[in-house]
């Protein structure tokens, strides 16, 4: 049984007593079949049903006569001439109730169009079922047209443009967009680490500047892309030349220009105008820059990647590919979980203890506290990076992501539906 039921009444025409009776019959049938179990009943229309007037008929009298007014109070009515604005509002209401199973009752001729919008605005978290809305063909309740089975490329682009335009109009949530930068990075680079403020993502654990979408999250790609567009405008990079790591919690590095692996936790490049980014939500997003050879890199270091040496693997890729020198490479560790909040089973923590006993607290406990930042710095220094060329403090870089919900996303704190911040860098064109 569906948790939410959406009735599409776009193109509604209430121009006769018969049409009011048809609408009343339709809504009564929906209520009868779904009201007992559905937690959200919604009507989507482009005009206000309860205040519409047509011909010589008074709307209030019609509502009273047919019981329509009382029935409408059992439905949430979303009225907006914009299809995307209506569906986005409905999505917010569905997300507020944490629902995922949705039945859409839609006229046959609008079903393909409706699916095209839903594909853009929702993710695989949601399960949709479609049912034909029965309408009369002559002078009927809804303006009827031929069923559309295929949407052309031009129509799909128009839908995409409508969605993008609407999302651009939305205000930033949770404050202004904030980018943390390091004074160690030369001005020939654009770089930074994002926080959670200044985006349009509204789901509590994703709000507001979430920069990653997946089939397991409620933030669709179009919302993440709008957040990224705003970041590109603020930082000054081209979002069309933006590349994220494909996380595997390992140590593979993609050298741009070579064949792209299926997954990798590091990227390096010397291409101007290309922005590369490492994800983070407790794991460390690391940025690398060599102002001499004009090359850069990023890495994603969780506890597994740290032990597998992903940071030095990225450094070594820069040395091998661009002839970088160890003494020229600057490394910035972005915000991550601190030793105050991150524990591992003793067997796993033992590997960090072997790097340096100071990387582990309460080592004799079943789940010792582990400092992945300290371990990363030690491994970088052991690999030949100069201590003064590593920044892991100041500018809010050392704040624990789990301890600061007002600033950062955290998987440990927020669970599976967590948001993602990034560390990014590019060489100016």
Short mmCIF file of C-alpha atoms in Angstrom, two decimals, residues 65 69 79 106 117 145 163 167 174 193 233 237 247 318 322 380 398:
data_model
loop_
_atom_site.label_atom_id
_atom_site.label_comp_id
_atom_site.label_asym_id
_atom_site.label_seq_id
_atom_site.Cartn_x
_atom_site.Cartn_y
_atom_site.Cartn_z
CA UNK A 65 -24.07 21.31 -2.65
CA UNK A 69 -15.26 21.76 0.32
CA UNK A 79 -1.43 24.91 -6.43
CA UNK A 106 -2.36 10.98 -13.47
CA UNK A 117 9.96 15.41 -14.07
CA UNK A 145 -5.15 15.31 -25.49
CA UNK A 163 14.11 22.56 -13.32
CA UNK A 167 16.41 25.61 -8.42
CA UNK A 174 21.67 27.69 6.89
CA UNK A 193 37.14 23.03 1.50
CA UNK A 233 30.53 30.82 -9.07
CA UNK A 237 35.99 27.47 -11.42
CA UNK A 247 35.50 6.26 -3.65
CA UNK A 318 52.63 13.54 -8.97
CA UNK A 322 54.95 15.50 -13.53
CA UNK A 380 53.42 12.05 4.77
CA UNK A 398 41.14 20.74 12.56
#
